[in-house]
Tab-separated table of C-alpha atoms and ligand atoms in Angstrom:
chain	number	residue	atom	x	y	z
A	1	UNK	CA	37.868	-60.345	-5.747
A	2	UNK	CA	34.846	-58.110	-6.221
A	3	UNK	CA	32.605	-58.470	-9.281
A	4	UNK	CA	33.636	-55.816	-11.821
A	5	UNK	CA	31.011	-54.504	-14.240
A	6	UNK	CA	32.539	-52.386	-16.991
A	7	UNK	CA	29.704	-52.090	-19.499
A	8	UNK	CA	26.043	-51.114	-19.251
A	9	UNK	CA	25.111	-54.561	-20.580
A	10	UNK	CA	27.025	-56.322	-17.768
A	11	UNK	CA	25.510	-53.958	-15.191
A	12	UNK	CA	21.984	-54.440	-16.506
A	13	UNK	CA	22.308	-58.246	-16.460
A	14	UNK	CA	23.513	-58.135	-12.836
A	15	UNK	CA	20.776	-55.720	-11.705
A	16	UNK	CA	18.042	-57.746	-13.430
A	17	UNK	CA	19.167	-60.980	-11.766
A	18	UNK	CA	19.290	-59.305	-8.326
A	19	UNK	CA	15.839	-57.749	-8.752
A	20	UNK	CA	14.410	-61.097	-9.906
A	21	UNK	CA	15.642	-62.493	-6.574
A	22	UNK	CA	13.800	-59.577	-4.879
A	23	UNK	CA	17.034	-58.198	-3.454
A	24	UNK	CA	17.214	-54.537	-2.424
A	25	UNK	CA	20.072	-52.619	-3.993
A	26	UNK	CA	22.148	-49.975	-2.230
A	27	UNK	CA	24.333	-47.750	-4.384
A	28	UNK	CA	27.476	-45.775	-3.483
A	29	UNK	CA	28.680	-43.555	-6.353
A	30	UNK	CA	32.339	-42.478	-6.094
A	31	UNK	CA	35.168	-40.979	-8.086
A	32	UNK	CA	37.622	-43.576	-6.752
A	33	UNK	CA	40.777	-43.166	-4.661
A	34	UNK	CA	38.660	-44.586	-1.891
A	35	UNK	CA	39.163	-43.996	1.824
A	36	UNK	CA	37.444	-44.723	5.150
A	37	UNK	CA	34.720	-42.174	4.369
A	38	UNK	CA	33.664	-44.200	1.337
A	39	UNK	CA	33.885	-47.429	3.340
A	40	UNK	CA	31.514	-45.968	5.940
A	41	UNK	CA	29.004	-45.478	3.086
A	42	UNK	CA	29.486	-49.087	1.913
A	43	UNK	CA	28.978	-50.333	5.464
A	44	UNK	CA	25.906	-48.151	5.995
A	45	UNK	CA	24.452	-49.436	2.710
A	46	UNK	CA	25.089	-53.032	3.797
A	47	UNK	CA	23.080	-52.461	6.980
A	48	UNK	CA	19.853	-51.752	5.093
A	49	UNK	CA	20.218	-53.323	1.627
A	50	UNK	CA	20.737	-56.901	0.418
A	51	UNK	CA	23.265	-55.945	-2.253
A	52	UNK	CA	25.722	-53.035	-2.417
A	53	UNK	CA	27.071	-51.651	-5.695
A	54	UNK	CA	29.723	-48.938	-5.849
A	55	UNK	CA	30.703	-47.004	-8.950
A	56	UNK	CA	34.049	-45.468	-9.842
A	57	UNK	CA	33.993	-42.722	-12.426
A	58	UNK	CA	35.915	-39.445	-12.401
A	59	UNK	CA	33.312	-37.242	-13.999
A	60	UNK	CA	34.958	-34.552	-16.162
A	61	UNK	CA	31.817	-32.404	-16.408
A	62	UNK	CA	31.751	-31.569	-12.684
A	63	UNK	CA	35.287	-30.136	-12.628
A	64	UNK	CA	35.314	-26.392	-13.226
A	65	UNK	CA	39.133	-26.439	-12.988
A	66	UNK	CA	40.901	-28.637	-15.563
A	67	UNK	CA	44.087	-28.979	-13.455
A	68	UNK	CA	41.963	-30.324	-10.551
A	69	UNK	CA	40.600	-32.945	-12.978
A	70	UNK	CA	44.061	-33.763	-14.369
A	71	UNK	CA	45.519	-34.128	-10.849
A	72	UNK	CA	42.606	-36.085	-9.395
A	73	UNK	CA	44.269	-39.109	-7.713
A	74	UNK	CA	43.607	-42.615	-9.043
A	75	UNK	CA	44.460	-46.126	-7.813
A	76	UNK	CA	41.989	-48.648	-9.190
A	77	UNK	CA	43.790	-51.704	-7.812
A	78	UNK	CA	43.721	-50.346	-4.252
A	79	UNK	CA	40.070	-49.303	-4.686
A	80	UNK	CA	39.113	-52.833	-5.764
A	81	UNK	CA	40.922	-54.332	-2.765
A	82	UNK	CA	39.236	-51.930	-0.323
A	83	UNK	CA	35.804	-52.637	-1.796
A	84	UNK	CA	36.401	-56.404	-1.640
A	85	UNK	CA	37.671	-56.210	1.943
A	86	UNK	CA	34.524	-54.301	2.906
A	87	UNK	CA	32.259	-56.890	1.244
A	88	UNK	CA	30.921	-54.604	-1.462
A	89	UNK	CA	29.134	-56.941	-3.899
A	90	UNK	CA	29.912	-55.286	-7.232
A	91	UNK	CA	31.553	-52.229	-8.744
A	92	UNK	CA	30.516	-50.429	-11.907
A	93	UNK	CA	33.486	-48.826	-13.717
A	94	UNK	CA	32.116	-47.327	-16.931
A	95	UNK	CA	33.944	-45.623	-19.766
A	96	UNK	CA	33.064	-42.039	-20.722
A	97	UNK	CA	31.531	-43.349	-23.956
A	98	UNK	CA	29.174	-45.716	-22.094
A	99	UNK	CA	28.152	-43.026	-19.600
A	100	UNK	CA	27.454	-40.488	-22.322
A	101	UNK	CA	25.161	-42.940	-24.102
A	102	UNK	CA	22.668	-42.516	-21.216
A	103	UNK	CA	20.268	-39.577	-21.788
A	104	UNK	CA	21.130	-36.392	-19.935
A	105	UNK	CA	18.892	-34.296	-17.709
A	106	UNK	CA	18.822	-30.669	-16.564
A	107	UNK	CA	17.208	-29.670	-13.299
A	108	UNK	CA	16.428	-26.182	-12.026
A	109	UNK	CA	18.198	-26.089	-8.676
A	110	UNK	CA	16.813	-22.655	-7.757
A	111	UNK	CA	18.730	-20.786	-5.037
A	112	UNK	CA	20.422	-24.031	-3.902
A	113	UNK	CA	22.511	-23.866	-7.075
A	114	UNK	CA	23.522	-20.224	-6.536
A	115	UNK	CA	25.192	-20.322	-3.116
A	116	UNK	CA	28.507	-21.699	-1.824
A	117	UNK	CA	29.769	-24.426	-4.215
A	118	UNK	CA	27.299	-23.267	-6.871
A	119	UNK	CA	28.759	-19.754	-6.689
A	120	UNK	CA	32.433	-20.824	-6.300
A	121	UNK	CA	32.417	-23.581	-8.928
A	122	UNK	CA	30.305	-22.550	-11.930
A	123	UNK	CA	28.888	-25.591	-13.739
A	124	UNK	CA	29.880	-27.998	-10.949
A	125	UNK	CA	26.375	-28.952	-9.837
A	126	UNK	CA	25.121	-29.249	-13.428
A	127	UNK	CA	27.911	-31.842	-13.883
A	128	UNK	CA	26.965	-33.621	-10.636
A	129	UNK	CA	23.267	-33.740	-11.590
A	130	UNK	CA	24.176	-35.072	-15.029
A	131	UNK	CA	26.389	-37.924	-13.792
A	132	UNK	CA	24.315	-38.929	-10.763
A	133	UNK	CA	21.136	-38.993	-12.862
A	134	UNK	CA	22.860	-41.156	-15.487
A	135	UNK	CA	24.217	-43.512	-12.810
A	136	UNK	CA	20.791	-43.715	-11.132
A	137	UNK	CA	19.208	-44.603	-14.490
A	138	UNK	CA	21.843	-47.304	-15.096
A	139	UNK	CA	21.871	-48.842	-11.600
A	140	UNK	CA	18.249	-48.140	-10.563
A	141	UNK	CA	19.015	-48.706	-6.869
A	142	UNK	CA	16.491	-48.666	-4.031
A	143	UNK	CA	18.762	-46.461	-1.915
A	144	UNK	CA	21.807	-44.295	-2.637
A	145	UNK	CA	24.378	-43.101	-0.105
A	146	UNK	CA	26.338	-39.824	-0.047
A	147	UNK	CA	28.700	-38.293	2.512
A	148	UNK	CA	27.639	-35.243	4.514
A	149	UNK	CA	31.002	-33.583	3.766
A	150	UNK	CA	29.514	-32.619	0.405
A	151	UNK	CA	26.299	-31.572	2.114
A	152	UNK	CA	25.167	-29.193	-0.611
A	153	UNK	CA	25.721	-31.984	-3.165
A	154	UNK	CA	23.503	-34.254	-1.054
A	155	UNK	CA	20.724	-31.624	-1.191
A	156	UNK	CA	21.239	-31.180	-4.948
A	157	UNK	CA	20.926	-34.945	-5.497
A	158	UNK	CA	17.757	-35.062	-3.346
A	159	UNK	CA	16.297	-32.201	-5.370
A	160	UNK	CA	17.181	-33.931	-8.663
A	161	UNK	CA	15.660	-37.253	-7.531
A	162	UNK	CA	12.520	-35.395	-6.461
A	163	UNK	CA	12.222	-33.309	-9.658
A	164	UNK	CA	12.714	-36.411	-11.825
A	165	UNK	CA	10.293	-38.469	-9.665
A	166	UNK	CA	12.906	-41.161	-9.076
A	167	UNK	CA	11.856	-43.571	-6.357
A	168	UNK	CA	15.320	-43.793	-4.820
A	169	UNK	CA	15.859	-43.056	-1.153
A	170	UNK	CA	18.815	-40.660	-0.799
A	171	UNK	CA	20.730	-41.120	2.440
A	172	UNK	CA	23.395	-38.799	3.891
A	173	UNK	CA	26.102	-40.253	6.137
A	174	UNK	CA	28.220	-38.659	8.893
A	175	UNK	CA	31.562	-37.129	7.973
A	176	UNK	CA	34.552	-39.380	8.682
A	177	UNK	CA	37.628	-37.490	9.899
A	178	UNK	CA	41.379	-38.065	9.980
A	179	UNK	CA	42.966	-38.170	13.480
A	180	UNK	CA	43.711	-34.403	13.182
A	181	UNK	CA	40.006	-33.663	12.581
A	182	UNK	CA	40.453	-32.971	8.859
A	183	UNK	CA	37.427	-34.297	6.931
A	184	UNK	CA	38.448	-37.303	4.822
A	185	UNK	CA	38.725	-36.546	1.125
A	186	UNK	CA	40.520	-38.155	-1.806
A	187	UNK	CA	42.227	-34.781	-2.376
A	188	UNK	CA	43.935	-34.861	1.078
A	189	UNK	CA	46.731	-36.965	-0.435
A	190	UNK	CA	47.839	-33.835	-2.317
A	191	UNK	CA	48.613	-32.003	0.966
A	192	UNK	CA	52.192	-32.109	2.252
A	193	UNK	CA	52.576	-34.378	5.305
A	194	UNK	CA	53.194	-31.445	7.662
A	195	UNK	CA	50.224	-29.430	6.497
A	196	UNK	CA	47.974	-32.498	6.504
A	197	UNK	CA	48.810	-33.128	10.166
A	198	UNK	CA	48.040	-29.504	11.060
A	199	UNK	CA	44.911	-29.196	8.907
A	200	UNK	CA	42.655	-30.101	11.835
A	201	UNK	CA	42.528	-26.362	12.646
A	202	UNK	CA	39.787	-25.999	10.007
A	203	UNK	CA	37.405	-28.356	11.832
A	204	UNK	CA	38.482	-26.948	15.201
A	205	UNK	CA	37.558	-23.451	13.967
A	206	UNK	CA	34.202	-24.664	12.653
A	207	UNK	CA	33.436	-26.256	16.003
A	208	UNK	CA	34.116	-22.973	17.866
A	209	UNK	CA	32.275	-20.641	15.459
A	210	UNK	CA	28.838	-19.125	16.050
A	211	UNK	CA	26.847	-16.186	14.669
A	212	UNK	CA	28.706	-13.785	16.960
A	213	UNK	CA	32.334	-14.727	16.235
A	214	UNK	CA	32.159	-15.659	12.552
A	215	UNK	CA	34.262	-12.636	11.488
A	216	UNK	CA	37.040	-13.629	13.926
A	217	UNK	CA	36.914	-17.205	12.607
A	218	UNK	CA	37.303	-15.951	9.027
A	219	UNK	CA	40.347	-13.921	10.093
A	220	UNK	CA	41.815	-16.873	12.014
A	221	UNK	CA	41.507	-19.215	9.008
A	222	UNK	CA	43.075	-16.642	6.687
A	223	UNK	CA	45.933	-15.999	9.173
A	224	UNK	CA	46.655	-19.730	9.070
A	225	UNK	CA	47.262	-19.662	5.326
A	226	UNK	CA	43.871	-21.013	4.444
A	227	UNK	CA	42.768	-19.158	1.301
A	228	UNK	CA	39.180	-18.798	2.425
A	229	UNK	CA	36.417	-18.860	-0.200
A	230	UNK	CA	33.533	-18.823	2.234
A	231	UNK	CA	32.613	-19.433	5.864
A	232	UNK	CA	28.840	-19.156	5.979
A	233	UNK	CA	25.837	-20.356	7.944
A	234	UNK	CA	22.904	-21.654	5.887
A	235	UNK	CA	19.603	-23.212	6.910
A	236	UNK	CA	17.952	-25.879	4.806
A	237	UNK	CA	14.587	-26.659	6.379
A	238	UNK	CA	15.269	-27.353	10.062
A	239	UNK	CA	18.893	-28.090	9.344
A	240	UNK	CA	21.262	-25.202	10.112
A	241	UNK	CA	24.925	-25.686	9.225
A	242	UNK	CA	28.177	-23.769	9.073
A	243	UNK	CA	30.006	-24.369	5.789
A	244	UNK	CA	33.600	-23.670	4.853
A	245	UNK	CA	35.625	-23.895	1.629
A	246	UNK	CA	39.072	-22.753	0.621
A	247	UNK	CA	42.537	-23.685	-0.518
A	248	UNK	CA	45.160	-25.097	1.816
A	249	UNK	CA	48.566	-25.786	0.303
A	250	UNK	CA	46.918	-25.358	-3.105
A	251	UNK	CA	44.351	-28.091	-2.359
A	252	UNK	CA	40.652	-27.217	-2.286
A	253	UNK	CA	38.963	-28.412	0.910
A	254	UNK	CA	35.378	-28.177	2.131
A	255	UNK	CA	33.773	-29.076	5.446
A	256	UNK	CA	30.662	-28.330	7.505
A	257	UNK	CA	29.198	-28.778	10.977
A	258	UNK	CA	25.685	-28.666	12.351
A	259	UNK	CA	24.850	-25.445	14.234
A	260	UNK	CA	22.398	-25.573	17.117
B	1	PAF	O1	30.975	-37.003	-4.363
B	1	PAF	C1	31.521	-37.519	-5.349
B	1	PAF	O2	32.473	-38.288	-5.242
B	1	PAF	C2	30.991	-37.183	-6.727
B	1	PAF	O3	30.554	-35.868	-6.797
B	1	PAF	C3	29.913	-38.153	-7.227
B	1	PAF	C4	28.675	-38.110	-6.346
B	1	PAF	C5	30.466	-39.566	-7.266
B	1	PAF	C6	29.483	-37.780	-8.645
B	1	PAF	O4	30.548	-37.818	-9.536
């Protein structure tokens, strides 16, 4: 079974011993209820780091909707098995009290914090910055891995690491999809079986959308009972992407694709 670290003292002892052995540490922060998307991050981390640590912590401060927090799925036993089977070396599972003992930080996200998820979920990115900064301080990894599904979160974390002069390489990994095309997410379990099987239409629509047919795509998503929050193209540096968010069957889903 995987090594479980439940206090900051246990974590610190483990990290110190690994660093004394000059091992590079890869870190995969998660909120649990792990799936193949998370395992792709563990496997990517294993390719370039000597040791991989995951964390499981459902961070209350990043939920702008308390029922989303209350209904967030949990299965620690299954998570531990998946991590062990994928040769993750250790998992940090802190309590809220331990996490909150680590000093907090606030970062000015500029316009990045005002669009899409920043606009739809007030306070969400402040909560993400807070927890990821605290976890980075506790784990002090060489590299940290995040999924491209939450692409704006990846950019927020990069900006935070930069603003706080943390020497941690932040790596984004390709989106892993269910057979239907639906981007993997812990929340997918809350979709009914029928709707989950049909939910690939969101990715299919993204793949067919361009600057000229974006209005038609919005209408198509809405006609298919997707309560659309946004379907927007944004450029970050050279990277141009089409982003979508909305509710399907009462479950909030996000996705994005690269636009050429
Ligand atoms: O992407 C997530 O699962 C969470 O936002 C993260 C990065 C673990 C912070 O709580």
